[in-house]
Amino acid sequence: MFENRPNRDAEVVLVGRSNVGKSTLMRELTGHDVSTGSKPGVTRQPNHFDWAAQDFMFTDLPGFGFMSGVEDERREQIQTEIVRYLEEYADRILAGVLVLDGKSAVEIIDRHADRGEVPHDVEMFHFLREVGIEPIVAVNKMDKVDDADERLNEICDRLGLYPPWQQWREETVAPIRAKRGSIEPLLECLRTRFREEKRDDLLGFVTS
């Protein structure tokens, strides 16, 4: 099990494949620099940023899926620990933000599906729901996508969300560009979630 988790009763977690920009997004959400790099798998332990007064924190969980230079056994161990973490703290997690690479997500999902495998991203989306964490899908790197609406519709389709994607705006689907600091759609989704959870005291953490 991951160690050194601060004892906080409210949490937003970031989950996703390696190198989709979770750590960059974490920096935008918290204003703190975290370890980032072009090499997948930089984050091997959760990064927590917490506030004692509000009993709240953001958590960037390690990336799952293929990681260059990481042995299969270690990769599987990380994935198992992510699942255990989400199961153990599900009742404290207000939102599970599944971060996808808008440029490559559909291709990766289809490639795994064509092999008869359940793609990790799709599996994680449904796993979050199974443990009672309603996911928010942050589709990152949208500045590299030619037709944003088409790509977001395809992603919704792969996740089992009925297109058009716009009907999921403000609650579930957030197209972002974390490296450019453009994350307002995600902030809006988080504001909606905090209000639903009657945690208006946390809205200050998701102002633009």
mmCIF file of C-alpha atoms in Angstrom:
data_model
loop_
_atom_site.group_PDB
_atom_site.id
_atom_site.type_symbol
_atom_site.label_atom_id
_atom_site.label_comp_id
_atom_site.label_asym_id
_atom_site.label_seq_id
_atom_site.Cartn_x
_atom_site.Cartn_y
_atom_site.Cartn_z
ATOM 1 C CA MET A 1 0.000 0.000 0.000
ATOM 2 C CA PHE A 2 1.194 3.524 -0.726
ATOM 3 C CA GLU A 3 2.569 5.125 2.403
ATOM 4 C CA ASN A 4 2.511 8.586 3.948
ATOM 5 C CA ARG A 5 -1.053 9.518 3.008
ATOM 6 C CA PRO A 6 -2.119 12.624 4.947
ATOM 7 C CA ASN A 7 -5.177 12.007 7.106
ATOM 8 C CA ARG A 8 -7.726 14.046 5.155
ATOM 9 C CA ASP A 9 -11.438 13.322 4.823
ATOM 10 C CA ALA A 10 -11.969 14.966 1.415
ATOM 11 C CA GLU A 11 -9.858 14.256 -1.630
ATOM 12 C CA VAL A 12 -9.692 14.649 -5.396
ATOM 13 C CA VAL A 13 -7.514 12.061 -7.135
ATOM 14 C CA LEU A 14 -5.895 12.203 -10.566
ATOM 15 C CA VAL A 15 -5.550 8.867 -12.352
ATOM 16 C CA GLY A 16 -4.447 7.961 -15.858
ATOM 17 C CA ARG A 17 -1.822 6.418 -18.068
ATOM 18 C CA SER A 18 1.781 7.470 -17.752
ATOM 19 C CA ASN A 19 2.761 10.634 -19.573
ATOM 20 C CA VAL A 20 -0.732 12.051 -20.129
ATOM 21 C CA GLY A 21 0.070 15.206 -18.143
ATOM 22 C CA LYS A 22 -1.247 14.400 -14.667
ATOM 23 C CA SER A 23 1.668 16.012 -12.868
ATOM 24 C CA THR A 24 1.410 19.139 -15.023
ATOM 25 C CA LEU A 25 -2.307 19.267 -14.242
ATOM 26 C CA MET A 26 -1.521 18.821 -10.548
ATOM 27 C CA ARG A 27 0.756 21.860 -10.729
ATOM 28 C CA GLU A 28 -2.035 23.917 -12.303
ATOM 29 C CA LEU A 29 -4.533 22.812 -9.641
ATOM 30 C CA THR A 30 -2.285 23.413 -6.639
ATOM 31 C CA GLY A 31 0.227 26.041 -7.738
ATOM 32 C CA HIS A 32 3.045 23.747 -6.616
ATOM 33 C CA ASP A 33 5.748 22.276 -8.815
ATOM 34 C CA VAL A 34 5.820 18.491 -8.910
ATOM 35 C CA SER A 35 8.078 16.027 -10.668
ATOM 36 C CA THR A 36 7.328 16.070 -14.389
ATOM 37 C CA GLY A 37 9.201 14.766 -17.363
ATOM 38 C CA SER A 38 8.930 13.364 -20.850
ATOM 39 C CA LYS A 39 9.834 9.892 -19.620
ATOM 40 C CA PRO A 40 6.753 7.867 -18.611
ATOM 41 C CA GLY A 41 6.565 6.705 -15.038
ATOM 42 C CA VAL A 42 8.193 9.697 -13.347
ATOM 43 C CA THR A 43 5.568 9.566 -10.593
ATOM 44 C CA ARG A 44 5.927 6.245 -8.742
ATOM 45 C CA GLN A 45 4.343 7.247 -5.424
ATOM 46 C CA PRO A 46 1.268 9.417 -4.870
ATOM 47 C CA ASN A 47 1.879 13.145 -4.690
ATOM 48 C CA HIS A 48 -0.387 14.723 -2.077
ATOM 49 C CA PHE A 49 -1.054 18.435 -1.584
ATOM 50 C CA ASP A 50 -3.199 18.961 1.470
ATOM 51 C CA TRP A 51 -4.755 21.705 3.542
ATOM 52 C CA ALA A 52 -5.389 20.865 7.190
ATOM 53 C CA ALA A 53 -7.921 23.628 7.847
ATOM 54 C CA GLN A 54 -10.250 22.393 5.096
ATOM 55 C CA ASP A 55 -9.412 18.722 5.686
ATOM 56 C CA PHE A 56 -8.859 18.397 1.922
ATOM 57 C CA MET A 57 -6.204 17.386 -0.594
ATOM 58 C CA PHE A 58 -5.424 16.751 -4.232
ATOM 59 C CA THR A 59 -3.629 13.484 -4.987
ATOM 60 C CA ASP A 60 -1.724 12.627 -8.155
ATOM 61 C CA LEU A 61 -1.570 8.836 -8.350
ATOM 62 C CA PRO A 62 1.187 7.095 -10.359
ATOM 63 C CA GLY A 63 0.519 6.404 -14.010
ATOM 64 C CA PHE A 64 -0.668 2.992 -15.119
ATOM 65 C CA GLY A 65 -0.096 1.061 -18.326
ATOM 66 C CA PHE A 66 3.136 0.810 -20.275
ATOM 67 C CA MET A 67 6.153 2.602 -18.816
ATOM 68 C CA SER A 68 9.448 2.632 -20.644
ATOM 69 C CA GLY A 69 12.205 1.103 -18.535
ATOM 70 C CA VAL A 70 9.820 -0.246 -15.890
ATOM 71 C CA GLU A 71 9.648 -4.029 -15.438
ATOM 72 C CA ASP A 72 6.292 -5.715 -15.942
ATOM 73 C CA GLU A 73 6.209 -6.939 -12.345
ATOM 74 C CA ARG A 74 6.765 -3.439 -10.954
ATOM 75 C CA ARG A 75 4.188 -1.977 -13.347
ATOM 76 C CA GLU A 76 1.600 -4.524 -12.255
ATOM 77 C CA GLN A 77 2.421 -3.809 -8.611
ATOM 78 C CA ILE A 78 1.801 -0.082 -9.152
ATOM 79 C CA GLN A 79 -1.530 -0.818 -10.829
ATOM 80 C CA THR A 80 -2.561 -3.095 -7.954
ATOM 81 C CA GLU A 81 -1.657 -0.413 -5.409
ATOM 82 C CA ILE A 82 -3.681 2.194 -7.330
ATOM 83 C CA VAL A 83 -6.724 -0.077 -7.216
ATOM 84 C CA ARG A 84 -6.260 -0.741 -3.498
ATOM 85 C CA TYR A 85 -5.873 2.962 -2.775
ATOM 86 C CA LEU A 86 -9.087 3.832 -4.606
ATOM 87 C CA GLU A 87 -10.980 1.022 -2.902
ATOM 88 C CA GLU A 88 -9.739 1.931 0.576
ATOM 89 C CA TYR A 89 -10.406 5.667 0.358
ATOM 90 C CA ALA A 90 -13.426 5.685 -1.978
ATOM 91 C CA ASP A 91 -15.720 7.136 0.689
ATOM 92 C CA ARG A 92 -13.382 10.142 1.069
ATOM 93 C CA ILE A 93 -12.796 10.791 -2.633
ATOM 94 C CA LEU A 94 -15.100 13.502 -3.978
ATOM 95 C CA ALA A 95 -13.948 13.069 -7.578
ATOM 96 C CA GLY A 96 -11.732 10.744 -9.542
ATOM 97 C CA VAL A 97 -10.243 12.707 -12.438
ATOM 98 C CA LEU A 98 -9.328 10.299 -15.242
ATOM 99 C CA VAL A 99 -6.766 12.136 -17.367
ATOM 100 C CA LEU A 100 -6.555 11.115 -21.034
ATOM 101 C CA ASP A 101 -4.242 12.240 -23.816
ATOM 102 C CA GLY A 102 -6.698 13.698 -26.314
ATOM 103 C CA LYS A 103 -4.335 13.102 -29.221
ATOM 104 C CA SER A 104 -3.703 9.378 -28.642
ATOM 105 C CA ALA A 105 -6.425 8.047 -26.309
ATOM 106 C CA VAL A 106 -8.790 6.739 -28.997
ATOM 107 C CA GLU A 107 -6.001 4.969 -30.879
ATOM 108 C CA ILE A 108 -4.682 3.350 -27.684
ATOM 109 C CA ILE A 109 -8.151 2.253 -26.563
ATOM 110 C CA ASP A 110 -8.958 0.795 -29.994
ATOM 111 C CA ARG A 111 -5.633 -0.996 -30.242
ATOM 112 C CA HIS A 112 -6.218 -2.814 -26.967
ATOM 113 C CA ALA A 113 -9.854 -3.531 -27.802
ATOM 114 C CA ASP A 114 -8.817 -5.041 -31.155
ATOM 115 C CA ARG A 115 -6.587 -7.462 -29.247
ATOM 116 C CA GLY A 116 -9.574 -8.573 -27.191
ATOM 117 C CA GLU A 117 -8.308 -6.732 -24.101
ATOM 118 C CA VAL A 118 -10.218 -4.306 -21.903
ATOM 119 C CA PRO A 119 -8.331 -1.005 -22.369
ATOM 120 C CA HIS A 120 -6.891 0.346 -19.110
ATOM 121 C CA ASP A 121 -8.580 3.720 -19.528
ATOM 122 C CA VAL A 122 -12.021 2.180 -20.054
ATOM 123 C CA GLU A 123 -11.453 -0.258 -17.207
ATOM 124 C CA MET A 124 -10.447 2.557 -14.841
ATOM 125 C CA PHE A 125 -13.465 4.682 -15.798
ATOM 126 C CA HIS A 126 -15.861 1.865 -14.906
ATOM 127 C CA PHE A 127 -13.859 0.797 -11.852
ATOM 128 C CA LEU A 128 -14.187 4.282 -10.376
ATOM 129 C CA ARG A 129 -17.949 4.030 -10.767
ATOM 130 C CA GLU A 130 -17.993 0.550 -9.244
ATOM 131 C CA VAL A 131 -16.354 1.780 -6.036
ATOM 132 C CA GLY A 132 -18.684 4.781 -5.831
ATOM 133 C CA ILE A 133 -16.374 7.459 -7.233
ATOM 134 C CA GLU A 134 -18.103 9.283 -10.078
ATOM 135 C CA PRO A 135 -15.352 9.989 -12.638
ATOM 136 C CA ILE A 136 -14.535 13.240 -14.376
ATOM 137 C CA VAL A 137 -12.725 12.749 -17.686
ATOM 138 C CA ALA A 138 -10.080 15.420 -18.249
ATOM 139 C CA VAL A 139 -9.100 15.161 -21.909
ATOM 140 C CA ASN A 140 -5.691 16.790 -22.015
ATOM 141 C CA LYS A 141 -3.497 18.078 -24.880
ATOM 142 C CA MET A 142 -6.535 19.241 -26.840
ATOM 143 C CA ASP A 143 -4.367 21.845 -28.580
ATOM 144 C CA LYS A 144 -2.858 18.937 -30.547
ATOM 145 C CA VAL A 145 -6.240 17.704 -31.807
ATOM 146 C CA ASP A 146 -7.535 18.838 -35.208
ATOM 147 C CA ASP A 147 -11.273 18.296 -34.705
ATOM 148 C CA ALA A 148 -12.043 18.681 -31.009
ATOM 149 C CA ASP A 149 -15.744 17.830 -31.170
ATOM 150 C CA GLU A 150 -15.151 14.685 -33.193
ATOM 151 C CA ARG A 151 -12.392 13.499 -30.861
ATOM 152 C CA LEU A 152 -14.432 14.163 -27.712
ATOM 153 C CA ASN A 153 -17.413 12.330 -29.206
ATOM 154 C CA GLU A 154 -15.166 9.349 -29.972
ATOM 155 C CA ILE A 155 -13.839 9.317 -26.415
ATOM 156 C CA CYS A 156 -17.363 9.445 -25.000
ATOM 157 C CA ASP A 157 -18.340 6.556 -27.251
ATOM 158 C CA ARG A 158 -15.391 4.429 -26.086
ATOM 159 C CA LEU A 159 -16.242 5.081 -22.427
ATOM 160 C CA GLY A 160 -19.913 4.222 -22.863
ATOM 161 C CA LEU A 161 -21.122 7.825 -22.632
ATOM 162 C CA TYR A 162 -23.635 8.752 -25.303
ATOM 163 C CA PRO A 163 -22.388 11.463 -27.686
ATOM 164 C CA PRO A 164 -22.573 14.347 -28.259
ATOM 165 C CA TRP A 165 -19.976 15.142 -25.650
ATOM 166 C CA GLN A 166 -21.508 18.548 -24.912
ATOM 167 C CA GLN A 167 -24.255 16.962 -22.827
ATOM 168 C CA TRP A 168 -21.559 15.820 -20.381
ATOM 169 C CA ARG A 169 -19.957 19.256 -20.160
ATOM 170 C CA GLU A 170 -19.737 20.767 -16.646
ATOM 171 C CA GLU A 171 -20.178 17.361 -15.007
ATOM 172 C CA THR A 172 -18.128 14.607 -16.635
ATOM 173 C CA VAL A 173 -16.078 15.639 -19.698
ATOM 174 C CA ALA A 174 -13.500 18.430 -19.529
ATOM 175 C CA PRO A 175 -11.286 19.252 -22.546
ATOM 176 C CA ILE A 176 -8.115 20.901 -21.214
ATOM 177 C CA ARG A 177 -4.598 22.026 -22.134
ATOM 178 C CA ALA A 178 -2.721 21.667 -18.859
ATOM 179 C CA LYS A 179 0.684 22.703 -20.166
ATOM 180 C CA ARG A 180 -0.823 25.989 -21.355
ATOM 181 C CA GLY A 181 -2.703 26.522 -18.105
ATOM 182 C CA SER A 182 -6.080 26.091 -19.785
ATOM 183 C CA ILE A 183 -8.048 23.933 -17.316
ATOM 184 C CA GLU A 184 -11.261 25.929 -16.759
ATOM 185 C CA PRO A 185 -13.564 23.112 -18.017
ATOM 186 C CA LEU A 186 -12.133 20.812 -15.338
ATOM 187 C CA LEU A 187 -12.506 23.473 -12.669
ATOM 188 C CA GLU A 188 -16.163 23.829 -13.665
ATOM 189 C CA CYS A 189 -16.699 20.080 -13.326
ATOM 190 C CA LEU A 190 -15.065 20.129 -9.891
ATOM 191 C CA ARG A 191 -17.178 23.094 -8.804
ATOM 192 C CA THR A 192 -20.285 21.170 -9.832
ATOM 193 C CA ARG A 193 -19.099 18.118 -7.895
ATOM 194 C CA PHE A 194 -18.266 20.081 -4.743
ATOM 195 C CA ARG A 195 -21.699 21.694 -4.772
ATOM 196 C CA GLU A 196 -23.353 18.301 -5.207
ATOM 197 C CA GLU A 197 -21.367 17.009 -2.233
ATOM 198 C CA LYS A 198 -22.394 20.083 -0.216
ATOM 199 C CA ARG A 199 -18.770 21.147 0.114
ATOM 200 C CA ASP A 200 -19.041 24.783 -0.916
ATOM 201 C CA ASP A 201 -16.155 25.442 1.478
ATOM 202 C CA LEU A 202 -13.850 23.856 -1.120
ATOM 203 C CA LEU A 203 -14.889 26.049 -4.040
ATOM 204 C CA GLY A 204 -11.934 28.346 -3.405
ATOM 205 C CA PHE A 205 -9.618 25.567 -4.552
ATOM 206 C CA VAL A 206 -11.196 25.443 -8.006
ATOM 207 C CA THR A 207 -11.511 29.090 -8.928
ATOM 208 C CA SER A 208 -9.944 30.127 -12.214
#
